[in-house]
Structures are given as structure tokens and as C-alpha cells.
Amino acid sequence: MQRIEVIFISHLHGDHIYGLIGLLSTFSLLGRTADLTIVGPSELKEWLDLTFKISDTFLSFPIHYIHTQKTSEWIWENDFLKVKSIPVRHRVACNAFLFQEKPLERKIIKSYISTHRLTLDELLMLKKDRAIERKDGQHISPDDVCSPRQLPRKYFFCTDTLPLQLNDDDLMAVDLMYHESTFLEDHVKRAKDTYHSTAKQAAEVALFYQVKRLILGHFSARYSDLTAFEAEAASIFSQVECAEEGKKYSLTITESRLQ
Ligand SMILES: [Zn+2]
């Protein structure tokens, strides 16, 4: 848990934030000192500050807040990853998040290191996708000695919202999309009235963005059998499964860009 450096909050409904107080308190009890960043609606800071004040709680680490806006923006990044905040349509201000890897270093095929007598400096250049010009006129391109380029992986987290088909190229062909499906089509009107989606609508969104895999979640407690969600979505989009709390899902690199 102490490796978590940033937490993303989509909106301020209780089922999305009530666990945060406990989580932050646990970080503190475990003696965390490292800074934590929280990305979310601006009122989140107000709510946390008030809660900690009236419960006389002092955290052992500093929190930095980044406020989500009503427009899409790249909102956070580190050395490996950048995150885009995307407003969706819910009863209160709510943002989805696109997590996108930064371009990966090229992988050098080992046998070429000796064949070309590559020096350490040359290896570093090639990994950064830069060609080498040697003094004797020899030219070595990254494509000569590296494995095919790998596409950065993308994960799109989208909840709670009416089904949206936004024109945003960054959302096309993501490796994995989590989309809420609070209801089945039997309650499509209720889904609309409460600004939520059905499993069928989530599948239509997946189809629109040509995502590689869809995970459904945020099921209404009125449904005891979740297999119906998968079945409803699968009639439109076959690469679908229902989210299981605590389960880890891998973002496999699914294709290589051919040179
Ligand atoms: Zn909500």
C-alpha cells in the first residue's frame, strides 16, 4: 500500500469516496511519510479537511491535490505513465480517467550487441530509438538491432455515467476498458434517470472505441446473478467479463507495430 503515490477519484458520491478516509488513516497508522497526490473534484479537499479536523486526526504525510475540470486534460504523469481526465455525464460532476503508458524503451536483441560491438553509449542511444553514426561512416538504426516497437498500453476507467461516445482519438483501441453497468436493459429507463448505463450500453461503448477487452462493474445490488450482465454485453461485444473485487487484471501487450 505504501507504494501508492496517487489516487484518482471520479466523483463525490459516497460509494466512491467513503473508503478514502479509512485508507488515508491506515497509511498514517502504518507510518507513511511519502507525499500522496489525490486527483479529483475540488470539493474533495474540503470534505477531507473537515472530516480530519472534527475527528482531530493528523496524517503523517502531506497530500497534494489536483482538481479535475469540466474539460478533458492530461492531468498527471510520472516517468512511465500519463493520465487524462475526461468529463462524463452523471448527476454530479464526474470524470473518467485514461491511463496511458509513455513510449517504451526499445529492446535490443542480445546477439546484435557483440555482432555490432555496441558500446554502452550506443546501447543507450538505440534504446531511446536514436540511430548511431560511427566515425567510419557506419550507420546503425534502432530497427537493425531492436525487437519490433511495442505500442504503449492504455487502460480506460469509466464510471459513473450515461453511455458516451466522445470523439477522442486517445480513447480508440485501448487495451482494457472498465465501464460501469449498474443496470441491465430491463431497467434502461432507470439507468437513464439516474445517469447510469446498462450492460448493453457499456458493450456499445466498447464497440464504438474498438477496445480490446471490456470489464463491467458497479452492479446494482438489486441483481444477485451477475452472469446476466456478461450475457447481455456479450451479444454485442464478446471480449467481456464482470469485475471481481480484489482480482488483478493484466494489460497484455497485444500487438507489435511492424516497421
Ligand atoms: Zn455516482
XYZ file of C-alpha atoms and ligand atoms in Angstrom:
260
model
C 0.000 0.000 0.000
C 2.883 2.354 0.738
C 3.893 2.272 -2.921
C 0.710 4.093 -3.907
C 1.742 7.603 -4.956
C -1.512 8.870 -6.444
C -5.236 8.195 -6.009
C -7.823 9.110 -8.649
C -11.389 9.923 -7.555
C -14.065 10.185 -10.248
C -16.780 11.960 -8.239
C -18.092 12.599 -4.762
C -20.876 10.042 -4.340
C -20.461 8.044 -1.147
C -19.794 4.690 -2.777
C -16.736 6.268 -4.429
C -15.224 8.215 -1.512
C -16.289 6.822 1.859
C -13.445 4.319 1.827
C -10.870 7.050 1.273
C -10.864 8.330 4.869
C -10.133 4.834 6.177
C -7.424 4.267 3.582
C -5.647 7.541 4.373
C -5.889 6.857 8.113
C -4.379 3.403 7.567
C -1.483 4.933 5.598
C -0.876 7.213 8.570
C -1.082 4.417 11.167
C 1.490 2.481 9.143
C 3.825 5.482 9.441
C 3.779 6.711 5.860
C 5.874 9.832 5.299
C 5.942 9.964 1.487
C 3.823 12.584 -0.265
C 0.484 11.449 -1.699
C -1.327 13.039 -4.633
C -5.119 12.907 -4.902
C -6.739 13.751 -8.229
C -10.449 14.529 -8.012
C -13.199 17.179 -7.753
C -12.195 20.379 -5.949
C -14.664 19.831 -3.081
C -12.841 16.640 -2.114
C -10.168 18.596 -0.222
C -12.875 20.500 1.670
C -14.581 17.243 2.713
C -11.339 15.557 3.801
C -10.075 18.631 5.680
C -13.361 18.956 7.593
C -13.531 15.245 8.418
C -9.956 15.169 9.703
C -10.488 18.401 11.645
C -13.615 17.328 13.517
C -12.168 13.888 14.227
C -8.925 15.534 15.436
C -6.893 13.445 13.008
C -3.415 14.406 11.843
C -1.933 12.457 8.966
C 1.759 11.564 8.997
C 2.243 12.541 5.342
C 1.408 15.518 3.089
C -1.365 15.386 0.479
C -1.223 17.309 -2.796
C -4.494 17.880 -4.601
C -5.056 18.141 -8.332
C -8.567 19.240 -9.254
C -10.402 17.663 -12.166
C -12.085 20.121 -14.540
C -15.080 20.242 -16.858
C -12.825 19.788 -19.881
C -10.578 16.901 -20.900
C -6.937 17.350 -19.979
C -3.750 15.381 -19.339
C -3.798 15.831 -15.597
C -0.954 13.788 -14.103
C 2.201 11.973 -15.183
C 5.293 10.234 -13.913
C 8.259 8.712 -15.753
C 6.235 5.823 -17.173
C 2.619 6.890 -17.334
C 0.356 9.806 -18.162
C -3.294 10.174 -17.202
C -6.071 12.043 -18.970
C -9.126 13.265 -17.091
C -12.309 13.149 -19.184
C -15.654 14.620 -18.018
C -18.595 12.200 -18.292
C -22.364 12.626 -17.714
C -23.528 11.834 -14.177
C -25.821 13.507 -11.626
C -22.818 15.335 -10.164
C -19.510 16.381 -11.764
C -17.728 13.163 -12.676
C -14.575 12.318 -14.617
C -13.318 9.158 -16.266
C -9.558 8.511 -16.461
C -7.407 7.239 -19.304
C -4.099 5.717 -18.161
C -1.550 5.605 -20.974
C 1.997 4.310 -20.913
C 4.684 6.638 -22.180
C 6.655 5.317 -25.161
C 8.591 2.267 -24.063
C 12.359 1.932 -24.463
C 13.393 -0.185 -27.454
C 14.593 -3.697 -26.559
C 17.954 -4.615 -28.109
C 18.325 -8.175 -29.388
C 21.240 -9.553 -27.350
C 23.100 -11.284 -30.156
C 23.480 -7.981 -32.020
C 25.429 -6.430 -29.151
C 28.515 -8.493 -29.981
C 27.882 -8.639 -33.734
C 27.943 -4.839 -33.957
C 30.301 -4.355 -30.974
C 27.907 -1.884 -29.462
C 29.328 0.344 -26.729
C 27.360 1.341 -23.629
C 26.698 4.832 -25.029
C 25.491 3.323 -28.295
C 23.178 0.929 -26.438
C 21.619 3.836 -24.553
C 21.076 5.772 -27.798
C 19.464 2.802 -29.525
C 17.175 2.103 -26.554
C 15.976 5.699 -26.880
C 15.178 4.956 -30.516
C 18.027 7.053 -31.864
C 20.281 5.934 -34.715
C 24.072 5.750 -34.460
C 26.512 7.344 -36.921
C 30.020 5.983 -36.390
C 33.183 7.862 -37.343
C 33.938 5.270 -40.043
C 30.611 6.134 -41.695
C 28.756 3.088 -40.391
C 25.065 3.741 -39.707
C 23.104 1.585 -37.251
C 19.395 2.191 -36.949
C 17.357 1.002 -33.911
C 15.290 -1.135 -36.300
C 18.504 -3.022 -37.292
C 19.182 -4.305 -33.787
C 15.973 -3.966 -31.730
C 12.828 -6.071 -31.361
C 9.772 -4.606 -33.091
C 8.462 -1.459 -31.434
C 5.770 -2.070 -28.801
C 2.683 0.070 -28.606
C 2.161 1.813 -25.262
C -0.665 0.165 -23.337
C -3.829 2.005 -22.353
C -6.448 1.486 -19.644
C -9.690 3.473 -19.604
C -11.617 3.677 -16.333
C -15.148 4.949 -16.949
C -17.736 5.262 -14.148
C -20.453 6.560 -13.262
C -22.040 7.807 -16.448
C -24.657 7.682 -19.129
C -23.195 5.883 -22.147
C -20.931 8.338 -24.002
C -19.321 8.115 -27.398
C -16.910 11.058 -27.331
C -14.768 11.991 -30.292
C -11.387 11.491 -28.694
C -8.716 9.616 -30.642
C -6.836 8.837 -27.422
C -9.682 6.535 -26.395
C -9.554 4.416 -29.531
C -8.380 0.803 -29.266
C -7.499 0.864 -25.580
C -6.229 -2.460 -24.254
C -8.706 -2.569 -21.407
C -11.798 -0.555 -20.579
C -13.602 -0.728 -17.244
C -17.135 0.571 -17.768
C -19.923 0.786 -15.275
C -23.057 -1.228 -15.957
C -25.274 -0.521 -12.990
C -28.357 -1.990 -14.661
C -29.489 -4.478 -17.258
C -31.730 -3.442 -20.161
C -34.782 -4.377 -18.054
C -34.138 -1.099 -16.207
C -32.914 1.035 -19.092
C -35.226 3.901 -18.102
C -33.996 3.835 -14.511
C -30.415 3.831 -15.847
C -31.182 6.996 -17.824
C -32.969 8.698 -14.914
C -30.050 8.050 -12.548
C -27.309 8.815 -15.106
C -26.018 5.269 -15.245
C -25.508 2.684 -18.027
C -26.756 -0.805 -18.803
C -24.538 -3.752 -19.743
C -25.731 -3.464 -23.343
C -24.869 0.236 -23.465
C -21.403 -0.428 -21.999
C -20.851 -3.010 -24.750
C -21.904 -0.457 -27.378
C -19.355 2.000 -25.985
C -16.672 -0.723 -26.135
C -17.599 -1.407 -29.741
C -17.509 2.302 -30.607
C -13.984 2.732 -29.223
C -12.854 -0.650 -30.614
C -11.407 -1.556 -27.228
C -9.639 -4.885 -26.929
C -11.280 -6.002 -23.690
C -14.186 -4.808 -21.550
C -14.702 -5.252 -17.832
C -18.110 -4.463 -16.373
C -18.648 -3.283 -12.815
C -20.665 -1.104 -10.404
C -23.626 -3.513 -10.431
C -26.828 -2.517 -8.667
C -27.466 -4.540 -5.510
C -30.892 -5.492 -6.911
C -29.212 -8.134 -9.113
C -27.999 -11.315 -7.443
C -26.924 -13.129 -10.627
C -24.125 -11.260 -12.409
C -23.887 -13.740 -15.290
C -26.792 -11.889 -16.907
C -24.576 -8.775 -17.248
C -21.908 -10.676 -19.129
C -24.500 -12.375 -21.334
C -26.257 -9.102 -22.192
C -22.988 -7.373 -23.121
C -21.541 -10.416 -24.944
C -24.337 -10.337 -27.514
C -22.743 -7.089 -28.750
C -19.115 -7.293 -27.613
C -17.615 -10.727 -26.981
C -14.408 -9.802 -25.093
C -16.224 -9.022 -21.867
C -16.172 -10.152 -18.261
C -17.571 -8.988 -14.932
C -15.186 -7.346 -12.471
C -14.367 -9.225 -9.301
C -13.293 -7.221 -6.301
C -9.640 -7.816 -5.429
C -8.824 -9.587 -8.685
C -5.879 -8.254 -10.699
C -6.215 -7.811 -14.445
C -3.136 -7.628 -16.653
C -2.735 -5.309 -19.602
C -1.002 -7.596 -22.028
C 0.836 -6.096 -24.956
C -1.343 -7.364 -27.705
C 0.372 -6.294 -30.904
C 3.606 -5.011 -32.280
C 3.906 -2.215 -34.735
C 5.574 -3.568 -37.847
C 8.290 -1.450 -39.367
Zn -22.330 8.118 -8.675
